[in-house]
CSV table of C-alpha atoms and ligand atoms in Angstrom, one decimal:
chain,number,residue,atom,x,y,z
A,105,GLU,CA,20.3,-8.7,-5.0
A,106,LEU,CA,21.2,-5.4,-3.2
A,107,LEU,CA,19.6,-6.9,0.0
A,108,GLN,CA,21.6,-9.9,-0.3
A,109,GLN,CA,24.8,-7.9,-0.3
A,110,VAL,CA,24.0,-5.9,2.5
A,111,GLY,CA,23.2,-8.9,4.8
A,112,PRO,CA,26.8,-10.0,4.9
A,113,ARG,CA,28.1,-6.5,4.6
A,114,LEU,CA,26.5,-5.5,7.9
A,115,HIS,CA,27.5,-9.3,9.5
A,116,ALA,CA,31.5,-8.4,8.8
A,117,GLN,CA,31.5,-5.5,11.2
A,118,LEU,CA,29.8,-7.5,14.0
A,119,ARG,CA,31.3,-9.7,16.6
A,120,GLU,CA,30.5,-13.5,17.0
A,121,SER,CA,28.1,-12.7,19.9
A,122,ASP,CA,25.8,-10.2,17.6
A,123,THR,CA,23.1,-10.8,15.7
A,124,VAL,CA,21.7,-9.1,12.4
A,125,ALA,CA,18.7,-10.0,11.1
A,126,ARG,CA,16.3,-8.4,8.1
A,127,LEU,CA,12.7,-7.8,9.5
A,128,GLY,CA,11.3,-7.0,6.4
A,129,GLY,CA,11.6,-5.1,3.6
A,130,ASP,CA,14.8,-2.7,3.6
A,131,GLU,CA,14.8,-2.9,7.6
A,132,PHE,CA,17.4,-4.8,9.6
A,133,ALA,CA,17.7,-5.0,13.2
A,134,VAL,CA,21.0,-5.6,14.8
A,135,VAL,CA,21.3,-6.7,18.6
A,136,LEU,CA,24.5,-6.0,20.2
A,137,PRO,CA,24.6,-7.6,23.6
A,138,THR,CA,28.2,-6.9,24.5
A,139,ALA,CA,28.5,-3.3,23.2
A,140,GLY,CA,28.4,-2.0,26.8
A,141,ASP,CA,27.3,1.6,26.6
A,142,GLU,CA,26.0,4.3,24.5
A,143,ALA,CA,29.5,5.2,23.1
A,144,GLY,CA,29.8,1.4,22.2
A,145,ALA,CA,26.4,1.3,20.5
A,146,VAL,CA,27.0,4.3,18.4
A,147,ASN,CA,30.9,3.3,17.5
A,148,ALA,CA,29.2,0.4,16.1
A,149,ALA,CA,26.5,2.3,14.3
A,150,GLY,CA,29.1,4.3,12.5
A,151,ARG,CA,30.7,1.2,11.5
A,152,LEU,CA,27.7,-0.1,9.8
A,153,LEU,CA,26.8,3.2,8.0
A,154,ALA,CA,30.7,3.3,6.6
A,155,ALA,CA,30.1,-0.2,5.5
A,156,LEU,CA,27.1,0.8,3.4
A,157,GLN,CA,28.2,3.5,1.7
A,158,GLU,CA,30.8,1.4,-0.1
A,159,PRO,CA,29.0,1.2,-3.4
A,160,PHE,CA,27.6,-2.1,-4.3
A,161,ALA,CA,28.0,-4.0,-7.7
A,162,ILE,CA,24.4,-5.0,-8.8
A,163,GLU,CA,24.5,-6.2,-12.6
A,164,SER,CA,27.5,-4.5,-13.6
A,165,GLN,CA,25.9,-1.4,-12.4
A,166,ARG,CA,27.4,0.8,-9.2
A,167,LEU,CA,24.8,1.3,-6.6
A,168,GLN,CA,25.2,4.1,-4.0
A,169,ILE,CA,23.0,3.6,-0.8
A,170,GLY,CA,22.6,5.3,2.3
A,171,GLY,CA,20.9,4.1,5.7
A,172,SER,CA,19.5,5.7,8.6
A,173,ILE,CA,20.0,3.8,12.4
A,174,GLY,CA,17.8,4.1,15.5
A,175,ILE,CA,19.6,3.0,18.7
A,176,ALA,CA,17.8,2.0,21.9
A,177,ILE,CA,19.7,0.8,24.7
A,178,SER,CA,18.7,-1.9,27.6
A,179,PRO,CA,17.9,-1.3,30.1
A,180,GLU,CA,17.7,2.6,30.1
A,181,HIS,CA,15.3,2.5,27.3
A,182,GLY,CA,13.4,-0.4,28.3
A,183,THR,CA,13.5,-4.3,28.9
A,184,ASP,CA,11.6,-5.9,26.7
A,185,PRO,CA,11.7,-6.3,23.0
A,186,ALA,CA,8.5,-4.7,21.9
A,187,THR,CA,9.6,-1.4,24.0
A,188,LEU,CA,13.4,-1.5,22.6
A,189,MET,CA,11.9,-2.3,19.1
A,190,ARG,CA,9.6,0.6,19.3
A,191,ARG,CA,12.0,3.0,20.6
A,192,ALA,CA,14.6,1.9,18.2
A,193,ASP,CA,12.0,2.9,15.9
A,194,ILE,CA,11.3,6.4,17.0
A,195,ALA,CA,15.4,7.1,16.6
A,196,MET,CA,15.5,5.8,13.1
A,197,TYR,CA,12.7,7.9,12.3
A,198,VAL,CA,14.8,11.2,14.0
A,199,ALA,CA,18.0,10.1,12.2
A,200,LYS,CA,16.1,9.4,8.7
A,201,GLN,CA,14.1,12.9,9.2
A,202,ASN,CA,17.3,14.8,10.2
A,203,ARG,CA,19.5,13.0,7.9
A,204,VAL,CA,22.1,12.3,10.3
A,205,GLY,CA,22.9,8.7,9.9
A,206,HIS,CA,22.4,7.6,13.3
A,207,ALA,CA,20.3,8.6,16.4
A,208,VAL,CA,20.1,7.2,20.0
A,209,TYR,CA,16.6,7.3,21.1
A,210,SER,CA,15.6,10.0,24.0
A,211,PRO,CA,12.3,10.5,25.8
A,212,GLU,CA,12.5,14.2,24.4
A,213,GLN,CA,12.1,12.5,20.7
A,214,ASP,CA,8.7,11.3,21.7
A,215,ARG,CA,7.7,14.5,23.1
A,216,HIS,CA,9.3,16.8,20.5
A,217,SER,CA,6.5,16.0,18.2
A,218,PRO,CA,4.6,13.7,20.1
A,219,GLY,CA,1.8,12.3,17.7
A,220,ARG,CA,3.8,11.6,14.6
A,221,MET,CA,6.7,10.2,16.3
A,222,ALA,CA,4.7,8.1,19.0
A,223,LEU,CA,2.6,6.9,15.6
A,224,ALA,CA,5.6,5.5,13.8
A,225,GLY,CA,6.8,3.3,16.7
A,226,GLU,CA,3.2,2.3,17.5
A,227,LEU,CA,2.3,1.1,13.5
A,228,ARG,CA,5.1,-1.8,13.7
A,229,GLU,CA,2.8,-3.3,16.7
A,230,ALA,CA,-0.5,-1.9,15.3
A,231,ILE,CA,0.4,-4.8,12.2
A,232,ARG,CA,1.1,-7.5,14.5
A,233,ALA,CA,-1.0,-6.7,17.2
A,234,GLY,CA,-3.9,-6.9,14.6
A,235,GLN,CA,-5.1,-3.2,14.8
A,236,LEU,CA,-5.4,-3.1,11.1
A,237,VAL,CA,-8.5,-3.3,9.4
A,238,LEU,CA,-9.7,-3.3,6.1
A,239,HIS,CA,-13.2,-1.9,4.9
A,240,TYR,CA,-14.8,-2.8,1.7
A,241,GLN,CA,-16.5,-0.7,-0.7
A,242,PRO,CA,-18.5,-2.5,-3.6
A,243,GLN,CA,-18.5,-1.4,-7.1
A,244,ILE,CA,-20.9,-2.1,-9.8
A,245,ASP,CA,-21.0,-3.3,-13.5
A,246,VAL,CA,-23.4,-0.7,-15.1
A,247,ARG,CA,-24.3,-3.4,-17.8
A,248,THR,CA,-25.3,-6.4,-15.7
A,249,ARG,CA,-26.3,-4.0,-12.6
A,250,SER,CA,-24.2,-6.8,-10.6
A,251,LEU,CA,-21.3,-6.6,-8.3
A,252,ALA,CA,-18.1,-6.4,-10.4
A,253,GLY,CA,-15.7,-6.2,-7.6
A,254,VAL,CA,-14.5,-4.5,-4.1
A,255,GLU,CA,-11.8,-2.2,-3.2
A,256,ALA,CA,-10.2,-3.1,-0.2
A,257,LEU,CA,-8.8,0.3,2.0
A,258,VAL,CA,-7.2,0.1,5.3
A,259,ARG,CA,-7.9,1.8,8.4
A,260,TRP,CA,-6.1,1.7,11.8
A,261,ASP,CA,-8.3,0.9,14.6
A,262,HIS,CA,-6.2,2.8,17.4
A,263,PRO,CA,-6.5,2.1,21.0
A,264,ARG,CA,-6.5,6.1,21.7
A,265,HIS,CA,-7.4,7.6,18.4
A,266,GLY,CA,-10.2,5.4,17.2
A,267,LEU,CA,-10.4,4.3,13.7
A,268,MET,CA,-7.7,6.2,11.5
A,269,PRO,CA,-8.1,6.9,7.8
A,270,PRO,CA,-5.4,6.0,5.7
A,271,ASP,CA,-4.1,9.4,4.6
A,272,GLU,CA,-3.1,9.8,8.3
A,273,PHE,CA,-0.6,7.0,8.4
A,274,MET,CA,0.2,6.0,4.9
A,275,SER,CA,3.1,8.3,4.6
A,276,LEU,CA,4.4,7.1,8.1
A,277,ALA,CA,4.2,4.0,6.9
A,278,GLU,CA,6.3,4.8,3.9
A,279,GLU,CA,9.1,6.8,5.8
A,280,SER,CA,9.3,4.4,8.3
A,281,GLY,CA,9.9,1.4,6.0
A,282,LEU,CA,6.7,-0.8,6.9
A,283,ILE,CA,5.0,-0.1,3.8
A,284,GLY,CA,6.4,-3.6,2.7
A,285,GLN,CA,4.5,-5.3,5.8
A,286,LEU,CA,1.4,-3.2,5.4
A,287,GLY,CA,1.1,-4.4,1.7
A,288,GLU,CA,1.8,-7.9,2.7
A,289,TRP,CA,-0.9,-7.3,5.8
A,290,THR,CA,-3.3,-6.1,3.1
A,291,ILE,CA,-3.0,-8.5,0.4
A,292,ARG,CA,-3.0,-11.8,2.7
A,293,GLU,CA,-6.6,-10.1,4.5
A,294,ALA,CA,-8.1,-9.2,1.3
A,295,LEU,CA,-7.4,-12.5,0.0
A,296,ALA,CA,-8.5,-14.2,3.2
A,297,GLU,CA,-12.1,-12.5,3.1
A,298,ALA,CA,-12.4,-13.0,-0.6
A,299,HIS,CA,-12.1,-16.4,0.3
A,300,VAL,CA,-14.9,-16.2,2.8
A,301,TRP,CA,-17.2,-14.6,-0.1
A,302,ARG,CA,-16.5,-17.2,-2.5
A,303,ALA,CA,-17.6,-19.8,0.1
A,304,LYS,CA,-20.8,-18.0,0.0
A,305,GLY,CA,-21.2,-17.9,-3.2
A,306,THR,CA,-19.8,-14.3,-4.3
A,307,GLN,CA,-17.1,-14.3,-6.5
A,308,VAL,CA,-15.4,-11.1,-7.6
A,309,PRO,CA,-12.0,-9.7,-7.4
A,310,VAL,CA,-11.0,-8.0,-4.4
A,311,ALA,CA,-8.9,-4.8,-5.1
A,312,VAL,CA,-6.0,-3.7,-2.8
A,313,ASN,CA,-3.9,-0.2,-3.1
A,314,LEU,CA,0.0,-0.8,-3.3
A,315,SER,CA,2.3,2.3,-3.1
A,316,MET,CA,5.3,2.5,-5.7
A,317,ARG,CA,7.5,1.3,-2.5
A,318,ASN,CA,6.0,-1.9,-2.5
A,319,LEU,CA,6.4,-2.3,-6.4
A,320,GLN,CA,10.1,-1.3,-5.9
A,321,ASP,CA,10.6,-4.5,-3.9
A,322,PRO,CA,11.9,-7.2,-6.2
A,323,GLU,CA,10.3,-9.7,-4.1
A,324,LEU,CA,6.8,-8.5,-4.6
A,325,PRO,CA,5.7,-11.0,-7.2
A,326,ASN,CA,7.0,-14.0,-5.3
A,327,LEU,CA,5.2,-12.2,-2.3
A,328,VAL,CA,2.2,-12.1,-4.1
A,329,ALA,CA,2.5,-15.6,-5.6
A,330,ARG,CA,2.9,-17.1,-2.3
A,331,LEU,CA,-0.1,-15.2,-0.5
A,332,LEU,CA,-2.3,-16.7,-3.7
A,333,GLU,CA,-1.3,-20.0,-2.9
A,334,GLU,CA,-2.1,-19.7,0.8
A,335,ALA,CA,-5.2,-18.4,0.1
A,336,ARG,CA,-6.0,-20.7,-2.5
A,337,ALA,CA,-7.0,-17.9,-4.8
A,338,ALA,CA,-6.7,-17.7,-8.4
A,339,PRO,CA,-4.5,-14.9,-9.6
A,340,GLN,CA,-7.2,-13.2,-11.5
A,341,GLU,CA,-9.4,-12.8,-7.9
A,342,LEU,CA,-6.7,-10.3,-7.0
A,343,LYS,CA,-6.4,-6.9,-8.3
A,344,VAL,CA,-3.5,-4.4,-7.8
A,345,GLU,CA,-4.4,-0.5,-8.0
A,346,ILE,CA,-1.5,1.9,-8.3
A,347,THR,CA,-1.7,5.5,-9.0
A,348,GLU,CA,-1.1,7.1,-12.3
A,349,THR,CA,1.6,9.5,-10.4
A,350,GLU,CA,3.3,6.8,-9.0
A,351,LEU,CA,3.4,4.7,-12.2
A,352,MET,CA,4.5,7.8,-14.0
A,353,ALA,CA,7.3,8.6,-11.4
A,354,ASP,CA,9.4,5.8,-13.0
A,355,PRO,CA,7.9,4.7,-16.1
A,356,GLU,CA,10.7,2.1,-16.7
A,357,LEU,CA,10.0,0.6,-13.4
A,358,ALA,CA,6.5,0.6,-14.0
A,359,VAL,CA,6.5,-1.2,-17.2
A,360,ALA,CA,8.6,-4.1,-15.9
A,361,VAL,CA,6.7,-4.7,-12.6
A,362,THR,CA,3.5,-4.3,-14.1
A,363,ARG,CA,4.6,-7.0,-17.0
A,364,ARG,CA,5.8,-9.5,-14.4
A,365,MET,CA,2.3,-9.4,-12.5
A,366,ARG,CA,0.3,-9.5,-15.1
A,367,ALA,CA,2.5,-12.4,-16.4
A,368,MET,CA,1.2,-13.9,-13.1
A,369,GLY,CA,-2.3,-13.2,-14.2
A,370,VAL,CA,-2.8,-10.8,-11.6
A,371,MET,CA,-5.5,-7.8,-12.6
A,372,LEU,CA,-3.9,-4.3,-12.5
A,373,SER,CA,-5.5,-1.0,-12.5
A,374,ILE,CA,-4.2,2.7,-12.7
A,375,ASP,CA,-5.9,4.4,-9.8
A,376,ASP,CA,-6.4,8.2,-9.8
A,377,PHE,CA,-6.4,8.6,-13.5
A,378,GLY,CA,-6.7,12.1,-15.0
A,379,ILE,CA,-4.3,14.1,-12.6
A,380,GLY,CA,-1.1,12.5,-13.7
A,381,TYR,CA,-0.8,13.6,-17.4
A,382,SER,CA,0.5,10.4,-18.4
A,383,SER,CA,1.5,10.4,-22.0
A,384,LEU,CA,-0.9,8.1,-24.1
A,385,ALA,CA,2.3,6.2,-25.8
A,386,HIS,CA,2.8,5.0,-22.3
A,387,ILE,CA,-0.4,3.8,-21.1
A,388,ARG,CA,-0.2,1.5,-24.1
A,389,GLU,CA,2.8,0.0,-22.9
A,390,LEU,CA,1.3,-0.9,-19.3
A,391,PRO,CA,-0.4,-4.3,-19.3
A,392,VAL,CA,-3.2,-3.1,-17.1
A,393,ASN,CA,-6.8,-4.0,-17.3
A,394,GLU,CA,-8.6,-1.2,-16.0
A,395,VAL,CA,-8.6,2.8,-15.6
A,396,LYS,CA,-10.0,4.3,-12.5
A,397,ILE,CA,-10.9,7.7,-13.3
A,398,ASP,CA,-10.0,10.0,-10.3
A,399,ARG,CA,-13.0,11.1,-8.1
A,400,SER,CA,-12.2,14.8,-8.3
A,401,PHE,CA,-13.4,14.6,-11.6
A,402,ILE,CA,-16.7,12.6,-10.8
A,403,ALA,CA,-17.9,14.6,-7.6
A,404,GLY,CA,-19.9,17.3,-9.5
A,405,LEU,CA,-20.7,15.3,-12.7
A,406,GLY,CA,-24.4,15.7,-13.4
A,407,ASP,CA,-24.7,19.0,-11.8
A,408,SER,CA,-24.2,21.1,-15.0
A,409,ALA,CA,-25.2,20.4,-18.8
A,410,GLU,CA,-21.5,20.3,-19.4
A,411,VAL,CA,-19.3,17.3,-18.8
A,412,ASN,CA,-15.7,17.5,-18.0
A,413,PRO,CA,-13.9,16.5,-21.0
A,414,ILE,CA,-11.3,14.6,-18.9
A,415,VAL,CA,-14.3,12.2,-18.0
A,416,GLN,CA,-15.5,11.6,-21.6
A,417,SER,CA,-12.1,11.3,-22.9
A,418,THR,CA,-10.9,8.9,-20.6
A,419,ILE,CA,-13.9,6.6,-20.9
A,420,ASP,CA,-13.2,6.9,-24.9
A,421,LEU,CA,-9.5,6.3,-24.4
A,422,GLY,CA,-10.0,3.5,-22.1
A,423,HIS,CA,-12.4,1.7,-24.6
A,424,ASN,CA,-9.8,2.3,-27.3
A,425,LEU,CA,-7.2,0.4,-25.3
A,426,GLY,CA,-9.5,-2.3,-24.6
A,427,LEU,CA,-9.7,-1.3,-20.7
A,428,VAL,CA,-12.5,-1.2,-18.4
A,429,VAL,CA,-13.3,2.0,-17.0
A,430,VAL,CA,-14.3,2.6,-13.5
A,431,ALA,CA,-15.5,6.1,-12.0
A,432,GLU,CA,-14.9,6.0,-8.3
A,433,GLY,CA,-16.5,8.9,-6.0
A,434,ALA,CA,-20.0,8.7,-7.4
A,435,GLU,CA,-22.1,10.6,-4.8
A,436,THR,CA,-25.1,11.7,-6.8
A,437,GLN,CA,-28.1,9.9,-8.7
A,438,ALA,CA,-26.9,12.9,-11.5
A,439,ALA,CA,-23.7,11.4,-11.5
A,440,TRP,CA,-24.4,7.8,-11.9
A,441,ASP,CA,-27.0,8.9,-14.7
A,442,THR,CA,-24.1,10.9,-16.8
A,443,LEU,CA,-21.8,8.0,-16.2
A,444,VAL,CA,-24.0,5.5,-17.7
A,445,GLU,CA,-24.8,7.6,-20.3
A,446,LEU,CA,-21.2,7.8,-21.0
A,447,GLU,CA,-20.9,4.1,-21.2
A,448,CYS,CA,-18.6,4.0,-18.0
A,449,ASP,CA,-18.4,0.7,-17.4
A,450,VAL,CA,-18.2,0.2,-13.5
A,451,ILE,CA,-19.4,2.4,-10.8
A,452,GLN,CA,-18.1,3.0,-7.0
A,453,GLY,CA,-19.1,5.7,-4.7
A,454,TYR,CA,-20.7,6.7,-1.6
A,455,LEU,CA,-24.2,6.8,-3.5
A,456,LEU,CA,-23.8,2.7,-3.4
A,457,SER,CA,-22.0,2.4,-0.1
A,458,ARG,CA,-19.2,3.7,1.9
A,459,PRO,CA,-16.3,1.6,2.3
A,460,VAL,CA,-17.6,-0.9,5.0
A,461,PRO,CA,-16.4,-3.7,7.2
A,462,ALA,CA,-16.7,-6.9,5.8
A,463,ARG,CA,-19.6,-8.1,7.6
A,464,GLN,CA,-21.8,-5.2,6.8
A,465,LEU,CA,-20.8,-5.5,2.7
A,466,ALA,CA,-21.9,-9.1,3.2
A,467,ARG,CA,-25.4,-7.6,4.4
A,468,TRP,CA,-25.6,-4.9,1.8
A,469,VAL,CA,-24.8,-7.6,-1.1
A,470,ALA,CA,-27.6,-9.5,0.0
A,471,ALA,CA,-29.9,-6.7,0.7
A,472,SER,CA,-29.5,-4.6,-2.0
A,473,PRO,CA,-30.8,-5.4,-5.7
A,474,TRP,CA,-27.3,-5.8,-6.8
A,475,ALA,CA,-25.7,-9.2,-6.3
A,476,ALA,CA,-22.8,-11.0,-7.8
A,477,GLY,CA,-23.9,-12.7,-10.9
A,478,THR,CA,-27.5,-11.9,-10.7
A,479,PRO,CA,-28.5,-9.2,-12.6
A,480,ALA,CA,-31.0,-7.1,-10.5
A,481,THR,CA,-34.2,-6.8,-12.0
A,482,ALA,CA,-35.1,-3.3,-10.5
B,557,LIG,P1,-8.0,5.6,-2.9
B,557,LIG,O1,-7.6,4.2,-3.6
B,557,LIG,O2,-8.6,6.7,-4.5
B,557,LIG,O3,-9.3,5.1,-2.4
B,557,LIG,C1,-11.0,5.6,-2.7
B,557,LIG,C2,-11.2,6.9,-1.3
B,557,LIG,O4,-12.1,7.4,-2.3
B,557,LIG,C3,-11.4,6.0,-0.3
B,557,LIG,O5,-11.0,7.0,1.0
B,557,LIG,C4,-13.0,6.1,-0.3
B,557,LIG,O6,-13.1,6.0,1.1
B,557,LIG,C5,-13.2,7.4,-0.7
B,557,LIG,N1,-14.5,7.3,-1.5
B,557,LIG,C6,-15.2,6.6,-2.0
B,557,LIG,N2,-16.3,6.8,-2.6
B,557,LIG,C7,-16.3,8.3,-2.3
B,557,LIG,C8,-17.3,9.2,-2.4
B,557,LIG,O7,-18.3,8.8,-3.2
B,557,LIG,N3,-17.0,10.3,-2.3
B,557,LIG,C9,-16.2,10.6,-1.8
B,557,LIG,N4,-16.0,12.0,-1.4
B,557,LIG,N5,-14.7,10.0,-1.3
B,557,LIG,C10,-15.3,8.5,-1.7
B,557,LIG,P2,-9.9,6.2,1.9
B,557,LIG,O8,-10.4,5.1,2.3
B,557,LIG,O9,-10.0,7.4,2.8
B,557,LIG,O10,-8.1,6.1,1.3
B,557,LIG,C11,-7.6,7.1,0.6
B,557,LIG,C12,-6.4,6.5,0.2
B,557,LIG,O11,-5.6,6.2,0.9
B,557,LIG,C13,-6.9,5.7,-1.0
B,557,LIG,O12,-7.3,6.6,-2.2
B,557,LIG,C14,-5.7,5.2,-1.4
B,557,LIG,O13,-4.4,5.8,-2.0
B,557,LIG,C15,-4.8,4.9,0.2
B,557,LIG,N6,-5.1,3.8,0.5
B,557,LIG,C16,-6.3,2.6,1.2
B,557,LIG,N7,-5.9,1.9,1.7
B,557,LIG,C17,-4.4,1.4,1.2
B,557,LIG,C18,-3.8,0.5,1.3
B,557,LIG,O14,-4.1,-0.5,1.7
B,557,LIG,N8,-2.3,1.1,0.9
B,557,LIG,C19,-1.8,1.7,0.3
B,557,LIG,N9,-0.9,1.8,0.0
B,557,LIG,N10,-2.8,2.8,0.3
B,557,LIG,C20,-4.0,2.6,0.7
B,558,LIG,CA1,-8.0,2.8,-5.0
B,559,LIG,CA1,-8.5,6.4,-6.8
């Protein structure tokens, strides 16, 4: 509703010849063919920001929002759309960082903190240009010793920096407003891959990680429904992992969103459980299917005779609430054995396999004693 109100407000500040478009998430682009020079563009930016500052009325609530605007000017900053978009993006990032409302692109910004700035601009293109890849890590059902599911983990195959792990660009994606597009890409890609596996006889849910920013998007359930339909996938083939910390950051929103997703039939998992100090009462309210014990608790498991009480109590708690309990980060046989003893349901970790490209996972499934639906005899 807010986005629907923002559009017309921006539009009202523009001329007939100007264009305003929503790029996705909470990002808009404005093209001003007759702004003339930098002063004209800055002037327009000021008007747009002022228009956003007026409170919005959403369901009888007054909502105060702000915006950050990045300005790129043609021909000074580029003559093709891609370059102009990238540079406007860098400028927007500067505006956001410095909390100044708007900023005009300057090459110094690129130089200022070259790595990060340039990356922010490159990430948008990366999504479009297919530089993002998903690696998949298998999860094994302890009881049946068969494949229980796979987790999709994103990497950026950067032309100069090589394969970048998510920790190096995820916060960038959040800050630059690209997390929505990234989430959409991840779900679409993971479902497409699940479709390939299904055709080959491996039918397990694929888990994707979403951040709270994704869940805050009121369009998310509709988007997920559309992507499921696109991939001809059943809702239970998709699992969404959300960290306990993020769920606890806004408990009310967490309940609302998880209920909506769950009502659609999508599977839900609480990720990194044990470090967020959630209250038992609250976990009860969330209609999730599983908890994943944070890997920091699993790493050293079995090294000493004493079992971390968090692991034991999370498994018991999970079972009492009727949830599947997953342990991630199992690196050793000792950890595996301890988890089996504690009656953990599902195990994931380097011991079994690192996250690998889809094709490699298919080989792993074929070669290992674990196979979907066919319990190993070993
Ligand atoms: P996570 O969801 O907790 O993912 C598990 C991480 O643990 C992965 O790191 C995986 O490679 C690593 N891991 C798995 N088994 C072991 C093990 O036995 N030992 C050790 N030491 N580590 C293990 P990765 O792929 O670097 O991902 C890091 C984080 O990035 C993820 O943590 C997740 O929070 C985030 N992330 C990954 N993909 C996405 C995505 O598509 N969207 C969002 N929003 N976040 C993502
Ligand atoms: Ca995860
Ligand atoms: Ca985790």
